[in-house]
Amino acid sequence: MRKITDFGEKIGGARKDLWRTHGIQEEDLHEMTEEEQKYYVTRENVWPLPNARKLVQEEGVEPWVAYWQRKVRLLIYKSPVVWKGEDFAKEAAAYVAGTQEVKRLVMSCRTEEDVKAAEEEINGWFTRAHYSSFRFRDDCPYRRCISSKVYLLQYKHGSMKNRVEVSGFPFEQKTGKKGTPQKKAFVPPQLMHIERGGEDYRHGRHVTPERWQDVFSFRAVEFGNWLSQKDRQASMDYCFDALKDLALALQVEDRDIAFQTDLALAFGARGQSGASAHYEPLRRVINLTKMRGAGCTAHEWFHALDHHLARHYGLENKVLASDGAEDPRLPESFRTLIRSLKTDYDGNPTDYYRGSRQFDRHFRKESYGYWASNAEMAARAFACYVKDCLSYASDYLIAHADVYEFEFDNQCLCAHPQGEERELYNELFDQLFYDLKKEGFFHQRKVHVQPKQEACVAETPAGYHVDYHFPVGEEASGQYLFQF
């Protein structure tokens, strides 16, 4: 079997492990998209909170100096100040450079004499505005990263020393009420095997990277280093079938699934082993893990669509279109769908919404907010829609569509749509995808003639053990059972 490696462009990603100690540097910005810069370039990432106790105990910093350092840090703006029409990347670079320089000056202080010397340098950033007020000099490089209130700290040494003495900073004990118990996560039942019926898209063969890209044309596909070659091949095979099923259910062209090369896919590549499947909007990549990716592919794909719609329709301040569902730039069918998830025609809460609220009471939030958030309710409803569109099992795609139920106080609480509400949502999804095809966002699927099976079947390479179980008396139709 040929070795399977990453293909397409490199997805990349944030080096958050390094930021925890050193903070974001200017060179880090070159590896970020503009969306990532807007998300990650913050005070917390550029100047991480110093460990005051360690500074005092191990580096000999005077306690009140460590307190002063924190006060200066809090005067750094939370994120870059960018006015309308300005280049965000340019201002983000200036913010990072300025904050790192202020950090260098402030964190080098150990004694009161050091603080006084640093404040003398800070005074040079200002000029007298009126008789009793000061403002930043026009040529000061730090005016867009820190508040002018930093000038006043030199007059507050006495109160800071008193605060440190009274509180025992940085060794004071935290007091107050204990936090509420953390909610547990709702974990869908793990699939012991994956079943699928329908057309045999691969004709008995394993899918290759070339075939994958010829069909879908993803921007990139990556694999985790801990995934064996057999796992990589299995992941590609079953995800290939699932995505073909998705395109069939939506009646769109296969290349529409990757939004015409905009979407990336990662199999266990962007997190630790055992992490949940999720979508990263900043890198436009769906992450499917070996054990928890199966069953929720449709759910995560809808999060990707939600993000892509926001970008396509110009919702600059919204990551997901469902978060700005009243924006008139969005299709009316989408806005109607999102509204209908929570309220019926008369304005009453839907059963689906009430059940989702109950899940919020008992379980932790999902990837994109609370169980009753627009994004999560829409993604779960979409998975049910895809399941109802298909006439056969497709576990890798939709096995978890109907599993959001649990018993509490002799009641069955449900966080997926059912009955007449589900039928309504299916009709609204039909209308949405009709509208998106009409606009050219998606393309109507062409009718393909299925080749004769005998001409296409190839043997599975030796040494690769996957159990295929076909019903007795039937030809190999793509129905399989994959044992984990």
CSV table of C-alpha atoms in Angstrom, one decimal, residues 12-472:
chain,number,residue,atom,x,y,z
A,12,GLY,CA,-1.0,25.7,9.5
A,13,GLY,CA,-2.3,26.9,12.9
A,14,ALA,CA,-1.8,29.0,16.0
A,15,ARG,CA,1.3,28.4,18.2
A,16,LYS,CA,-0.7,28.9,21.3
A,17,ASP,CA,1.7,26.8,23.4
A,18,LEU,CA,4.5,29.3,22.9
A,19,TRP,CA,2.3,32.3,23.5
A,20,ARG,CA,1.5,31.2,27.0
A,21,THR,CA,5.0,32.1,28.1
A,22,HIS,CA,6.5,34.6,25.5
A,23,GLY,CA,3.4,36.1,24.0
A,24,ILE,CA,2.7,36.7,20.4
A,25,GLN,CA,5.6,38.2,18.5
A,26,GLU,CA,5.6,40.2,15.2
A,27,GLU,CA,6.9,37.3,13.3
A,28,ASP,CA,3.9,35.1,14.4
A,29,LEU,CA,1.6,37.5,12.5
A,30,HIS,CA,3.1,36.4,9.2
A,31,GLU,CA,1.7,32.9,9.7
A,32,MET,CA,-1.9,34.1,10.5
A,33,THR,CA,-4.8,34.9,8.3
A,34,GLU,CA,-6.6,38.2,9.0
A,35,GLU,CA,-9.4,36.3,10.7
A,36,GLU,CA,-6.8,34.7,13.1
A,37,GLN,CA,-5.2,38.1,13.8
A,38,LYS,CA,-8.6,39.5,14.7
A,39,TYR,CA,-9.2,36.6,17.0
A,40,TYR,CA,-5.8,36.0,18.6
A,41,VAL,CA,-4.1,39.4,18.8
A,42,THR,CA,-5.3,40.4,22.3
A,43,ARG,CA,-3.6,41.6,25.5
A,44,GLU,CA,-4.0,38.1,26.9
A,45,ASN,CA,-2.0,36.5,24.1
A,46,VAL,CA,0.6,39.3,23.5
A,47,TRP,CA,1.3,39.9,27.2
A,48,PRO,CA,0.2,36.8,29.2
A,49,LEU,CA,-0.5,37.4,32.9
A,50,PRO,CA,2.8,37.3,34.8
A,51,ASN,CA,3.1,34.8,37.6
A,52,ALA,CA,3.7,37.4,40.4
A,53,ARG,CA,4.4,34.8,43.1
A,54,LYS,CA,7.2,33.2,41.0
A,55,LEU,CA,8.6,36.7,40.2
A,56,VAL,CA,8.8,37.5,43.9
A,57,GLN,CA,10.0,34.1,45.2
A,58,GLU,CA,12.4,33.1,42.4
A,59,GLU,CA,13.5,36.3,40.7
A,60,GLY,CA,13.7,38.7,43.6
A,61,VAL,CA,11.1,41.2,42.4
A,62,GLU,CA,9.8,43.4,45.2
A,63,PRO,CA,6.1,42.5,45.9
A,64,TRP,CA,4.8,46.0,45.2
A,65,VAL,CA,6.8,46.1,42.0
A,66,ALA,CA,5.0,42.9,40.8
A,67,TYR,CA,1.7,44.6,41.7
A,68,TRP,CA,2.8,47.7,39.7
A,69,GLN,CA,3.6,45.5,36.7
A,70,ARG,CA,0.1,44.1,36.7
A,71,LYS,CA,-1.4,47.6,36.9
A,72,VAL,CA,0.6,48.7,33.8
A,73,ARG,CA,-0.4,45.5,32.0
A,74,LEU,CA,-4.1,46.2,32.6
A,75,LEU,CA,-3.8,49.6,30.9
A,76,ILE,CA,-2.8,47.8,27.6
A,77,TYR,CA,-5.9,47.9,25.4
A,78,LYS,CA,-7.6,44.5,25.1
A,79,SER,CA,-7.1,44.4,21.3
A,80,PRO,CA,-5.8,46.7,18.6
A,81,VAL,CA,-7.6,50.0,18.1
A,82,VAL,CA,-8.4,50.1,14.4
A,83,TRP,CA,-10.5,52.9,12.9
A,84,LYS,CA,-12.7,52.4,9.8
A,85,GLY,CA,-10.7,52.4,6.6
A,86,GLU,CA,-7.4,51.4,8.4
A,87,ASP,CA,-5.4,48.3,7.5
A,88,PHE,CA,-6.0,45.9,10.4
A,89,ALA,CA,-2.8,43.9,9.7
A,90,LYS,CA,-0.7,47.1,9.9
A,91,GLU,CA,-2.4,48.2,13.2
A,92,ALA,CA,-2.1,44.7,14.6
A,93,ALA,CA,1.6,44.6,13.9
A,94,ALA,CA,2.0,48.0,15.6
A,95,TYR,CA,-0.1,46.8,18.6
A,96,VAL,CA,2.1,43.7,19.0
A,97,ALA,CA,5.4,45.6,18.6
A,98,GLY,CA,4.3,48.4,21.0
A,99,THR,CA,2.9,46.0,23.7
A,100,GLN,CA,6.0,43.9,23.6
A,101,GLU,CA,8.2,46.9,24.0
A,102,VAL,CA,6.2,48.2,27.0
A,103,LYS,CA,6.3,44.7,28.4
A,104,ARG,CA,10.1,44.6,28.0
A,105,LEU,CA,10.4,47.9,29.9
A,106,VAL,CA,8.0,47.0,32.7
A,107,MET,CA,9.0,43.4,33.3
A,108,SER,CA,12.7,44.3,33.6
A,109,CYS,CA,12.0,46.2,36.8
A,110,ARG,CA,13.0,44.5,40.1
A,111,THR,CA,13.2,47.3,42.6
A,112,GLU,CA,11.6,50.7,43.3
A,113,GLU,CA,14.6,52.4,41.6
A,114,ASP,CA,13.9,50.4,38.5
A,115,VAL,CA,10.3,51.5,38.5
A,116,LYS,CA,11.3,55.1,38.8
A,117,ALA,CA,13.7,54.8,35.9
A,118,ALA,CA,11.0,53.1,33.8
A,119,GLU,CA,8.5,55.9,34.7
A,120,GLU,CA,11.0,58.5,33.6
A,121,GLU,CA,11.0,56.8,30.2
A,122,ILE,CA,7.2,56.6,30.1
A,123,ASN,CA,7.0,60.4,30.9
A,124,GLY,CA,8.9,61.0,27.7
A,125,TRP,CA,5.9,59.6,25.8
A,126,PHE,CA,3.8,62.5,26.9
A,127,THR,CA,3.5,66.3,26.3
A,128,ARG,CA,1.6,68.9,28.3
A,129,ALA,CA,-1.8,69.5,26.8
A,130,HIS,CA,-3.1,72.1,29.2
A,131,TYR,CA,-2.1,73.5,32.6
A,132,SER,CA,-2.8,70.3,34.5
A,133,SER,CA,-3.3,67.6,31.8
A,134,PHE,CA,-1.0,65.6,29.5
A,135,ARG,CA,-1.5,63.7,26.3
A,136,PHE,CA,0.6,61.3,24.2
A,137,ARG,CA,3.1,62.9,21.9
A,138,ASP,CA,2.0,62.6,18.2
A,139,ASP,CA,5.1,60.6,17.4
A,140,CYS,CA,4.7,58.2,20.4
A,141,PRO,CA,4.7,54.6,19.0
A,142,TYR,CA,2.7,53.3,22.0
A,143,ARG,CA,-0.4,55.6,21.9
A,144,ARG,CA,-2.5,52.9,20.1
A,145,CYS,CA,-1.6,50.1,22.5
A,146,ILE,CA,-1.8,51.6,26.0
A,147,SER,CA,-4.1,54.0,27.8
A,148,SER,CA,-2.7,57.5,28.7
A,149,LYS,CA,-3.7,56.6,32.3
A,150,VAL,CA,-0.3,54.9,32.6
A,151,TYR,CA,1.1,58.5,33.2
A,152,LEU,CA,-0.8,58.7,36.5
A,153,LEU,CA,0.6,55.5,38.0
A,154,GLN,CA,3.7,57.4,39.2
A,155,TYR,CA,1.4,59.3,41.7
A,156,LYS,CA,-0.1,56.1,43.1
A,157,HIS,CA,2.9,54.3,44.6
A,158,GLY,CA,1.7,54.9,48.1
A,159,SER,CA,-1.7,53.4,47.6
A,160,MET,CA,-0.3,50.4,45.7
A,161,LYS,CA,2.2,49.7,48.5
A,162,ASN,CA,-0.6,49.9,51.1
A,163,ARG,CA,-2.8,47.5,49.0
A,164,VAL,CA,0.1,45.0,48.9
A,165,GLU,CA,0.7,45.3,52.6
A,166,VAL,CA,-2.9,44.8,53.5
A,167,SER,CA,-3.7,42.0,51.1
A,168,GLY,CA,-0.4,40.1,51.3
A,169,PHE,CA,0.0,40.2,47.6
A,170,PRO,CA,1.1,38.0,45.9
A,171,PHE,CA,0.6,35.4,48.6
A,172,GLU,CA,-3.0,36.3,49.7
A,173,GLN,CA,-5.5,33.5,49.9
A,174,LYS,CA,-8.5,33.6,47.7
A,175,THR,CA,-11.8,33.7,49.6
A,176,GLY,CA,-15.4,33.6,48.6
A,177,LYS,CA,-18.0,31.0,47.6
A,178,LYS,CA,-17.0,27.8,46.0
A,179,GLY,CA,-17.9,27.6,42.3
A,180,THR,CA,-20.9,25.7,41.2
A,181,PRO,CA,-20.2,22.1,40.1
A,182,GLN,CA,-19.1,21.8,36.5
A,183,LYS,CA,-21.6,20.4,34.2
A,184,LYS,CA,-20.7,17.2,32.5
A,185,ALA,CA,-20.5,16.8,28.7
A,186,PHE,CA,-23.1,14.9,26.7
A,187,VAL,CA,-21.2,12.1,25.0
A,188,PRO,CA,-23.0,10.4,22.1
A,189,PRO,CA,-22.7,6.6,22.3
A,190,GLN,CA,-19.5,5.5,20.6
A,191,LEU,CA,-20.0,3.5,17.5
A,192,MET,CA,-18.6,0.0,17.7
A,193,HIS,CA,-18.9,-0.3,14.0
A,194,ILE,CA,-20.0,1.8,11.0
A,195,GLU,CA,-22.7,0.7,8.7
A,196,ARG,CA,-23.5,2.1,5.3
A,197,GLY,CA,-25.8,1.1,2.4
A,198,GLY,CA,-26.3,2.8,-1.0
A,199,GLU,CA,-24.1,3.1,-4.1
A,200,ASP,CA,-20.6,1.7,-4.0
A,201,TYR,CA,-18.8,4.9,-5.0
A,202,ARG,CA,-15.3,3.3,-4.7
A,203,HIS,CA,-16.2,0.1,-6.7
A,204,GLY,CA,-14.4,-2.1,-4.1
A,205,ARG,CA,-11.2,0.0,-4.2
A,206,HIS,CA,-9.5,2.2,-1.6
A,207,VAL,CA,-9.7,5.9,-2.4
A,208,THR,CA,-6.4,7.6,-3.2
A,209,PRO,CA,-5.5,11.2,-2.6
A,210,GLU,CA,-5.6,11.8,-6.3
A,211,ARG,CA,-9.1,10.4,-6.6
A,212,TRP,CA,-10.2,12.3,-3.5
A,213,GLN,CA,-9.1,15.6,-4.9
A,214,ASP,CA,-10.4,14.9,-8.4
A,215,VAL,CA,-13.9,14.4,-6.8
A,216,PHE,CA,-14.0,17.0,-4.0
A,217,SER,CA,-11.0,19.3,-4.5
A,218,PHE,CA,-10.5,20.2,-0.8
A,219,ARG,CA,-8.1,23.0,-0.1
A,220,ALA,CA,-6.1,20.6,2.1
A,221,VAL,CA,-6.3,17.2,3.9
A,222,GLU,CA,-4.1,16.5,6.9
A,223,PHE,CA,-3.5,13.5,9.1
A,224,GLY,CA,-2.4,13.3,12.7
A,225,ASN,CA,1.0,11.9,13.3
A,226,TRP,CA,-0.4,9.2,15.6
A,227,LEU,CA,-2.7,7.8,12.9
A,228,SER,CA,-1.4,4.6,11.3
A,229,GLN,CA,-1.4,4.1,7.6
A,230,LYS,CA,-4.4,1.7,8.0
A,231,ASP,CA,-6.3,4.3,10.0
A,232,ARG,CA,-5.5,6.9,7.4
A,233,GLN,CA,-6.8,4.8,4.6
A,234,ALA,CA,-9.9,3.8,6.6
A,235,SER,CA,-10.7,7.4,7.5
A,236,MET,CA,-10.4,8.5,3.8
A,237,ASP,CA,-12.5,5.6,2.6
A,238,TYR,CA,-15.4,6.1,5.0
A,239,CYS,CA,-15.3,9.9,4.9
A,240,PHE,CA,-15.2,9.8,1.0
A,241,ASP,CA,-18.4,7.7,1.0
A,242,ALA,CA,-20.0,9.9,3.7
A,243,LEU,CA,-19.3,13.1,1.7
A,244,LYS,CA,-20.6,11.6,-1.5
A,245,ASP,CA,-23.7,10.6,0.4
A,246,LEU,CA,-24.0,14.2,1.6
A,247,ALA,CA,-23.7,15.6,-1.9
A,248,LEU,CA,-26.4,13.1,-3.0
A,249,ALA,CA,-28.7,14.1,-0.1
A,250,LEU,CA,-28.4,17.8,-0.9
A,251,GLN,CA,-28.5,17.2,-4.7
A,252,VAL,CA,-25.4,19.3,-5.2
A,253,GLU,CA,-22.2,18.6,-7.2
A,254,ASP,CA,-19.4,16.8,-5.3
A,255,ARG,CA,-17.1,19.9,-5.5
A,256,ASP,CA,-19.7,22.0,-3.7
A,257,ILE,CA,-19.0,20.0,-0.5
A,258,ALA,CA,-15.6,21.7,-0.2
A,259,PHE,CA,-17.1,25.1,-1.2
A,260,GLN,CA,-15.1,25.0,-4.5
A,261,THR,CA,-11.7,24.3,-2.8
A,262,ASP,CA,-12.2,26.6,0.2
A,263,LEU,CA,-12.7,23.9,2.9
A,264,ALA,CA,-10.0,21.8,4.5
A,265,LEU,CA,-10.2,18.5,6.3
A,266,ALA,CA,-8.1,17.0,9.1
A,267,PHE,CA,-8.2,13.5,10.5
A,268,GLY,CA,-7.0,13.6,14.1
A,269,ALA,CA,-4.4,16.2,13.0
A,270,ARG,CA,-5.2,19.3,15.0
A,271,GLY,CA,-5.6,18.3,18.6
A,272,GLN,CA,-4.9,15.6,21.1
A,273,SER,CA,-6.0,12.0,20.7
A,274,GLY,CA,-9.5,11.6,22.0
A,275,ALA,CA,-10.6,15.1,21.3
A,276,SER,CA,-14.1,15.7,19.9
A,277,ALA,CA,-14.7,16.4,16.2
A,278,HIS,CA,-15.1,20.2,15.5
A,279,TYR,CA,-14.8,22.9,12.9
A,280,GLU,CA,-12.2,25.6,13.1
A,281,PRO,CA,-13.5,28.8,11.4
A,282,LEU,CA,-10.1,30.6,11.5
A,283,ARG,CA,-8.5,27.9,9.3
A,284,ARG,CA,-11.7,26.7,7.6
A,285,VAL,CA,-11.0,23.1,8.5
A,286,ILE,CA,-13.2,20.3,9.7
A,287,ASN,CA,-11.5,18.1,12.3
A,288,LEU,CA,-12.6,14.4,12.5
A,289,THR,CA,-11.0,12.2,15.1
A,290,LYS,CA,-10.6,8.5,14.8
A,291,MET,CA,-13.2,7.5,17.4
A,292,ARG,CA,-15.4,10.6,17.8
A,293,GLY,CA,-15.4,11.9,14.3
A,294,ALA,CA,-17.6,9.1,13.0
A,295,GLY,CA,-21.3,9.9,13.2
A,296,CYS,CA,-21.2,13.7,13.3
A,297,THR,CA,-19.7,14.6,9.9
A,298,ALA,CA,-22.9,16.2,8.6
A,299,HIS,CA,-23.2,18.2,11.9
A,300,GLU,CA,-19.7,19.6,11.5
A,301,TRP,CA,-20.1,20.3,7.8
A,302,PHE,CA,-23.1,22.5,8.6
A,303,HIS,CA,-20.9,24.6,11.0
A,304,ALA,CA,-18.6,25.0,8.0
A,305,LEU,CA,-21.5,26.1,5.8
A,306,ASP,CA,-22.7,28.5,8.5
A,307,HIS,CA,-19.3,30.1,8.5
A,308,HIS,CA,-19.0,30.2,4.7
A,309,LEU,CA,-22.5,31.8,4.4
A,310,ALA,CA,-21.4,34.6,6.8
A,311,ARG,CA,-18.3,35.3,4.6
A,312,HIS,CA,-20.2,35.0,1.3
A,313,TYR,CA,-22.9,37.4,2.3
A,314,GLY,CA,-20.5,39.9,3.9
A,315,LEU,CA,-21.3,39.6,7.6
A,316,GLU,CA,-18.0,41.1,8.7
A,317,ASN,CA,-18.7,41.1,12.4
A,318,LYS,CA,-20.2,37.6,12.6
A,319,VAL,CA,-18.3,34.3,12.5
A,320,LEU,CA,-21.4,32.4,11.7
A,321,ALA,CA,-24.4,33.4,9.6
A,322,SER,CA,-26.8,31.9,12.2
A,323,ASP,CA,-25.5,34.5,14.7
A,324,GLY,CA,-26.7,37.3,12.4
A,325,ALA,CA,-29.8,35.5,11.2
A,326,GLU,CA,-31.8,38.7,10.9
A,327,ASP,CA,-29.4,40.4,8.6
A,328,PRO,CA,-31.3,41.2,5.3
A,329,ARG,CA,-28.3,40.3,3.2
A,330,LEU,CA,-28.9,36.6,4.1
A,331,PRO,CA,-31.4,34.6,2.0
A,332,GLU,CA,-34.9,34.8,3.4
A,333,SER,CA,-35.1,31.0,3.5
A,334,PHE,CA,-32.1,30.9,5.9
A,335,ARG,CA,-33.6,33.6,8.2
A,336,THR,CA,-36.9,31.8,8.3
A,337,LEU,CA,-35.3,28.5,9.1
A,338,ILE,CA,-33.3,30.0,12.0
A,339,ARG,CA,-36.3,31.8,13.5
A,340,SER,CA,-38.4,28.6,13.2
A,341,LEU,CA,-36.0,26.6,15.2
A,342,LYS,CA,-37.0,28.4,18.4
A,343,THR,CA,-40.5,29.8,17.8
A,344,ASP,CA,-43.6,28.6,15.9
A,345,TYR,CA,-45.9,30.6,13.7
A,346,ASP,CA,-47.7,32.0,16.7
A,347,GLY,CA,-44.4,33.0,18.5
A,348,ASN,CA,-44.6,30.1,21.0
A,349,PRO,CA,-41.4,28.2,21.9
A,350,THR,CA,-40.9,25.1,19.9
A,351,ASP,CA,-40.5,21.6,21.5
A,352,TYR,CA,-37.1,21.5,19.9
A,353,TYR,CA,-36.1,24.8,21.6
A,354,ARG,CA,-37.5,23.7,25.0
A,355,GLY,CA,-35.7,20.4,24.8
A,356,SER,CA,-32.4,22.2,23.9
A,357,ARG,CA,-32.9,24.5,26.9
A,358,GLN,CA,-33.2,21.5,29.1
A,359,PHE,CA,-30.0,20.1,27.8
A,360,ASP,CA,-28.3,23.5,28.7
A,361,ARG,CA,-29.4,23.0,32.3
A,362,HIS,CA,-27.7,19.6,32.5
A,363,PHE,CA,-24.8,19.6,30.1
A,364,ARG,CA,-21.8,21.7,29.1
A,365,LYS,CA,-21.9,24.0,26.0
A,366,GLU,CA,-21.1,22.6,22.6
A,367,SER,CA,-18.5,23.9,20.1
A,368,TYR,CA,-20.5,27.0,19.1
A,369,GLY,CA,-22.4,27.9,22.2
A,370,TYR,CA,-25.2,26.6,24.2
A,371,TRP,CA,-27.4,23.7,23.2
A,372,ALA,CA,-30.1,26.3,22.5
A,373,SER,CA,-27.9,28.5,20.4
A,374,ASN,CA,-28.8,29.2,16.8
A,375,ALA,CA,-25.6,27.5,15.5
A,376,GLU,CA,-26.0,24.2,17.5
A,377,MET,CA,-29.7,23.9,16.9
A,378,ALA,CA,-29.3,24.5,13.2
A,379,ALA,CA,-26.4,21.9,12.9
A,380,ARG,CA,-28.4,19.2,14.8
A,381,ALA,CA,-31.5,19.9,12.6
A,382,PHE,CA,-29.4,19.7,9.5
A,383,ALA,CA,-28.0,16.3,10.5
A,384,CYS,CA,-31.6,15.1,10.9
A,385,TYR,CA,-32.5,16.6,7.5
A,386,VAL,CA,-29.7,14.7,5.8
A,387,LYS,CA,-30.7,11.5,7.5
A,388,ASP,CA,-34.3,11.9,6.3
A,389,CYS,CA,-33.1,12.6,2.7
A,390,LEU,CA,-31.2,9.3,2.5
A,391,SER,CA,-33.0,6.0,2.2
A,392,TYR,CA,-30.2,4.0,3.7
A,393,ALA,CA,-27.7,4.0,6.6
A,394,SER,CA,-24.7,6.3,6.4
A,395,ASP,CA,-23.2,6.1,9.9
A,396,TYR,CA,-20.0,8.0,9.4
A,397,LEU,CA,-22.1,10.9,8.1
A,398,ILE,CA,-25.2,10.9,10.4
A,399,ALA,CA,-25.2,8.2,13.0
A,400,HIS,CA,-25.5,10.7,15.8
A,401,ALA,CA,-28.4,12.7,14.3
A,402,ASP,CA,-31.0,11.2,16.7
A,403,VAL,CA,-29.1,10.4,19.8
A,404,TYR,CA,-29.6,13.6,21.8
A,405,GLU,CA,-32.0,12.2,24.4
A,406,PHE,CA,-31.8,11.4,28.1
A,407,GLU,CA,-34.1,10.5,31.0
A,408,PHE,CA,-34.6,13.0,33.9
A,409,ASP,CA,-37.3,12.9,36.6
A,410,ASN,CA,-39.2,10.2,34.6
A,411,GLN,CA,-39.2,12.5,31.5
A,412,CYS,CA,-37.5,12.0,28.2
A,413,LEU,CA,-35.7,15.2,27.3
A,414,CYS,CA,-34.8,15.6,23.6
A,415,ALA,CA,-32.5,18.0,21.8
A,416,HIS,CA,-33.1,17.0,18.2
A,417,PRO,CA,-36.2,17.9,16.2
A,418,GLN,CA,-39.1,15.4,16.0
A,419,GLY,CA,-42.5,15.0,14.4
A,420,GLU,CA,-44.2,17.9,12.7
A,421,GLU,CA,-41.4,20.3,13.6
A,422,ARG,CA,-38.9,18.1,12.0
A,423,GLU,CA,-41.0,17.9,8.8
A,424,LEU,CA,-41.2,21.7,8.8
A,425,TYR,CA,-37.4,22.1,9.1
A,426,ASN,CA,-36.9,19.6,6.3
A,427,GLU,CA,-39.1,21.7,4.0
A,428,LEU,CA,-37.2,24.9,5.1
A,429,PHE,CA,-33.8,23.2,4.3
A,430,ASP,CA,-35.2,22.2,0.9
A,431,GLN,CA,-36.1,25.8,0.2
A,432,LEU,CA,-32.7,27.0,1.5
A,433,PHE,CA,-30.7,24.7,-0.8
A,434,TYR,CA,-33.0,25.5,-3.7
A,435,ASP,CA,-32.2,29.2,-3.1
A,436,LEU,CA,-28.5,28.7,-2.8
A,437,LYS,CA,-28.4,26.7,-6.1
A,438,LYS,CA,-30.5,29.5,-7.7
A,439,GLU,CA,-27.9,32.0,-6.6
A,440,GLY,CA,-25.0,29.9,-7.9
A,441,PHE,CA,-23.6,29.2,-4.4
A,442,PHE,CA,-24.2,25.5,-5.0
A,443,HIS,CA,-24.9,23.7,-8.3
A,444,GLN,CA,-27.6,21.2,-9.1
A,445,ARG,CA,-26.3,17.7,-9.2
A,446,LYS,CA,-26.2,16.1,-12.6
A,447,VAL,CA,-27.6,12.6,-13.1
A,448,HIS,CA,-24.8,10.1,-13.5
A,449,VAL,CA,-25.1,6.6,-15.0
A,450,GLN,CA,-23.7,3.9,-12.6
A,451,PRO,CA,-21.0,1.9,-14.4
A,452,LYS,CA,-21.3,-1.9,-14.4
A,453,GLN,CA,-20.0,-3.3,-11.2
A,454,GLU,CA,-17.9,-6.1,-12.8
A,455,ALA,CA,-15.8,-3.7,-14.8
A,456,CYS,CA,-14.7,-1.6,-11.8
A,457,VAL,CA,-14.1,-4.0,-8.9
A,458,ALA,CA,-10.5,-4.2,-7.7
A,459,GLU,CA,-9.2,-6.3,-4.9
A,460,THR,CA,-8.4,-4.8,-1.5
A,461,PRO,CA,-4.6,-4.7,-1.1
A,462,ALA,CA,-3.2,-7.5,0.9
A,463,GLY,CA,-2.5,-6.8,4.6
A,464,TYR,CA,-5.4,-4.3,5.0
A,465,HIS,CA,-8.1,-5.9,7.1
A,466,VAL,CA,-11.5,-4.3,6.9
A,467,ASP,CA,-14.6,-6.4,7.3
A,468,TYR,CA,-17.1,-6.0,4.5
A,469,HIS,CA,-20.5,-7.7,5.1
A,470,PHE,CA,-22.8,-7.8,2.1
A,471,PRO,CA,-26.3,-9.3,2.3
A,472,VAL,CA,-26.4,-12.8,1.0
